[in-house]
Tab-separated table of C-alpha atoms in Angstrom:
chain	number	residue	atom	x	y	z
F	27	MET	CA	59.375	48.204	40.904
F	28	THR	CA	56.712	50.847	41.408
F	29	SER	CA	56.102	53.490	38.796
F	30	PHE	CA	57.823	55.983	41.094
F	31	GLY	CA	61.095	54.020	41.157
F	32	ASP	CA	60.986	52.764	44.763
F	33	LEU	CA	61.712	49.023	44.811
F	34	LEU	CA	60.560	48.643	48.410
F	35	GLY	CA	57.647	51.064	48.356
F	36	PRO	CA	53.988	50.259	47.908
F	37	GLN	CA	52.434	49.926	44.492
F	38	PRO	CA	50.560	52.980	43.210
F	39	VAL	CA	46.913	53.195	44.229
F	40	LEU	CA	44.556	53.372	41.274
F	41	LEU	CA	41.068	54.412	42.299
F	42	THR	CA	38.094	53.103	40.357
F	43	GLY	CA	36.355	56.476	40.130
F	44	ASP	CA	32.641	57.103	39.868
F	45	ASP	CA	31.573	56.756	36.245
F	46	GLU	CA	28.070	58.151	36.798
F	47	ALA	CA	29.316	61.255	38.619
F	48	GLU	CA	32.046	61.867	36.064
F	49	SER	CA	29.577	61.446	33.195
F	50	ASP	CA	27.094	63.806	34.819
F	51	LEU	CA	29.779	66.463	35.270
F	52	LEU	CA	31.004	66.087	31.701
F	53	ASN	CA	27.413	66.394	30.471
F	54	GLY	CA	26.920	69.705	32.263
F	55	THR	CA	25.003	68.652	35.362
F	56	ALA	CA	25.551	71.218	38.119
F	57	PRO	CA	28.320	70.054	40.455
F	58	ALA	CA	26.088	70.589	43.511
F	59	GLN	CA	23.518	68.202	42.036
F	60	VAL	CA	26.256	65.672	41.294
F	61	ALA	CA	27.655	65.951	44.836
F	62	ALA	CA	24.163	65.458	46.263
F	63	ALA	CA	23.532	62.411	44.080
F	64	HIS	CA	27.062	60.990	44.463
F	65	PRO	CA	28.414	62.271	47.789
F	66	THR	CA	31.352	59.850	47.768
F	67	ALA	CA	32.669	61.190	44.439
F	68	SER	CA	35.633	63.441	45.221
F	69	ILE	CA	35.530	64.838	41.712
F	70	ALA	CA	32.174	66.536	42.378
F	71	TRP	CA	33.574	68.190	45.520
F	72	ALA	CA	36.654	69.242	43.551
F	73	TYR	CA	34.455	70.989	40.971
F	74	LEU	CA	32.610	72.816	43.762
F	75	ALA	CA	35.825	73.827	45.553
F	76	ASP	CA	37.471	75.035	42.350
F	77	ALA	CA	34.397	77.097	41.413
F	78	ALA	CA	34.309	78.740	44.846
F	79	LEU	CA	38.021	79.554	44.626
F	80	GLU	CA	37.559	80.993	41.141
F	81	ALA	CA	34.701	83.161	42.445
F	82	SER	CA	37.219	84.736	44.805
F	83	ALA	CA	40.289	84.626	42.610
F	84	ASP	CA	41.989	87.396	44.567
F	85	GLY	CA	40.917	85.963	47.946
F	86	SER	CA	38.868	89.043	48.850
F	87	ASP	CA	35.579	87.140	49.205
F	88	ILE	CA	36.389	85.249	52.389
F	89	GLY	CA	32.980	83.557	52.317
F	90	LYS	CA	33.837	81.904	48.981
F	91	VAL	CA	37.261	80.895	50.305
F	92	ILE	CA	35.661	79.238	53.348
F	93	GLU	CA	33.104	77.593	51.061
F	94	ALA	CA	35.953	76.226	48.938
F	95	TYR	CA	37.744	75.030	52.076
F	96	ALA	CA	34.649	73.105	53.188
F	97	TYR	CA	34.041	71.550	49.769
F	98	ALA	CA	37.703	70.598	49.425
F	99	ARG	CA	37.827	69.145	52.945
F	100	THR	CA	34.744	67.018	52.195
F	101	GLY	CA	36.192	65.712	48.932
F	102	TYR	CA	39.546	65.100	50.600
F	103	HIS	CA	37.946	62.938	53.306
F	104	ARG	CA	35.800	61.074	50.785
F	105	GLY	CA	38.972	60.434	48.785
F	106	LEU	CA	40.825	59.167	51.860
F	107	ASP	CA	37.983	56.688	52.416
F	108	GLN	CA	38.319	55.455	48.827
F	109	LEU	CA	42.100	55.241	49.026
F	110	ARG	CA	41.920	53.152	52.198
F	111	ARG	CA	39.394	50.807	50.583
F	112	HIS	CA	41.928	50.372	47.768
F	113	GLY	CA	44.708	49.385	50.177
F	114	TRP	CA	46.417	52.735	50.774
F	115	LYS	CA	48.036	52.857	54.222
F	116	GLY	CA	48.498	56.621	54.496
F	117	PHE	CA	51.515	56.801	52.222
F	118	GLY	CA	52.622	55.780	48.772
F	119	PRO	CA	51.968	56.784	45.193
F	120	VAL	CA	48.605	58.088	44.034
F	121	PRO	CA	49.435	58.914	40.403
F	122	TRP	CA	47.949	62.018	38.805
F	123	SER	CA	48.116	60.255	35.428
F	124	HIS	CA	45.353	57.865	36.550
F	125	GLU	CA	42.284	60.033	35.941
F	126	PRO	CA	40.075	58.591	38.729
F	127	ASN	CA	42.750	59.732	41.233
F	128	GLN	CA	42.428	63.334	40.093
F	129	GLY	CA	39.257	64.091	42.077
F	130	PHE	CA	41.063	63.366	45.337
F	131	LEU	CA	44.251	65.151	44.260
F	132	ARG	CA	42.275	68.186	43.051
F	133	CYS	CA	40.552	68.358	46.446
F	134	VAL	CA	43.921	68.321	48.205
F	135	GLY	CA	45.114	71.101	45.893
F	136	ALA	CA	41.984	73.188	46.495
F	137	LEU	CA	42.331	72.646	50.238
F	138	ALA	CA	45.932	73.865	50.005
F	139	ARG	CA	44.896	77.016	48.136
F	140	ALA	CA	42.025	77.762	50.540
F	141	ALA	CA	44.212	77.121	53.602
F	142	ASN	CA	46.866	79.436	52.190
F	143	ALA	CA	44.257	82.128	51.507
F	144	VAL	CA	43.147	82.134	55.146
F	145	GLY	CA	46.710	82.002	56.465
F	146	GLU	CA	46.593	78.421	57.702
F	147	GLN	CA	50.188	77.653	56.769
F	148	ASP	CA	50.450	74.328	58.618
F	149	GLU	CA	47.512	72.920	56.635
F	150	TYR	CA	48.835	74.416	53.407
F	151	LEU	CA	52.215	72.729	53.933
F	152	ARG	CA	50.598	69.397	54.913
F	153	CYS	CA	48.595	69.460	51.697
F	154	LEU	CA	51.692	70.203	49.617
F	155	ASP	CA	53.533	67.367	51.355
F	156	LEU	CA	50.655	64.981	50.655
F	157	LEU	CA	50.572	65.992	46.998
F	158	ASN	CA	54.332	65.578	46.662
F	159	ASP	CA	54.205	62.202	48.411
F	160	SER	CA	51.286	61.086	46.221
F	161	ASP	CA	52.756	62.242	42.914
F	162	PRO	CA	55.333	65.032	42.585
F	163	SER	CA	53.799	66.058	39.234
F	164	ALA	CA	50.418	66.802	40.904
F	165	VAL	CA	51.710	70.066	42.377
F	166	THR	CA	52.581	71.273	38.890
F	167	HIS	CA	49.310	70.067	37.343
F	168	LEU	CA	47.401	71.915	40.059
F	169	GLY	CA	49.343	75.163	39.611
F	170	LEU	CA	50.903	75.010	43.074
F	171	ALA	CA	54.528	74.695	41.971
């Protein structure tokens, strides 16, 4: 049985993460430097996307929103690459509780927020669906509930 209660569903995907990138971020290295040094680390792109969204908390700085969208999209695609290398087939659990998964899930959440801010409702809804399919608790953890 999977941790999400589906006897026939795939096992949860548990990414390995990027210890160097995570350590650098925790030690205060600028996220842009971390993304440049570790471009496959979704967590670095998530930091950049979140910072850009925070810089335009009310959505009035459209440049920051677009910046966040681009960072989030990059981290999302890097995360998809990692998920596929770990056996993910485009569906199935990606638990929020497994910390190395959070970079990817945070990028999906940031992409949802940026898409919503620019009125791209189809993308916003796709991101919410992906988060709910990955781990229903992720939407709550990301403040999208």
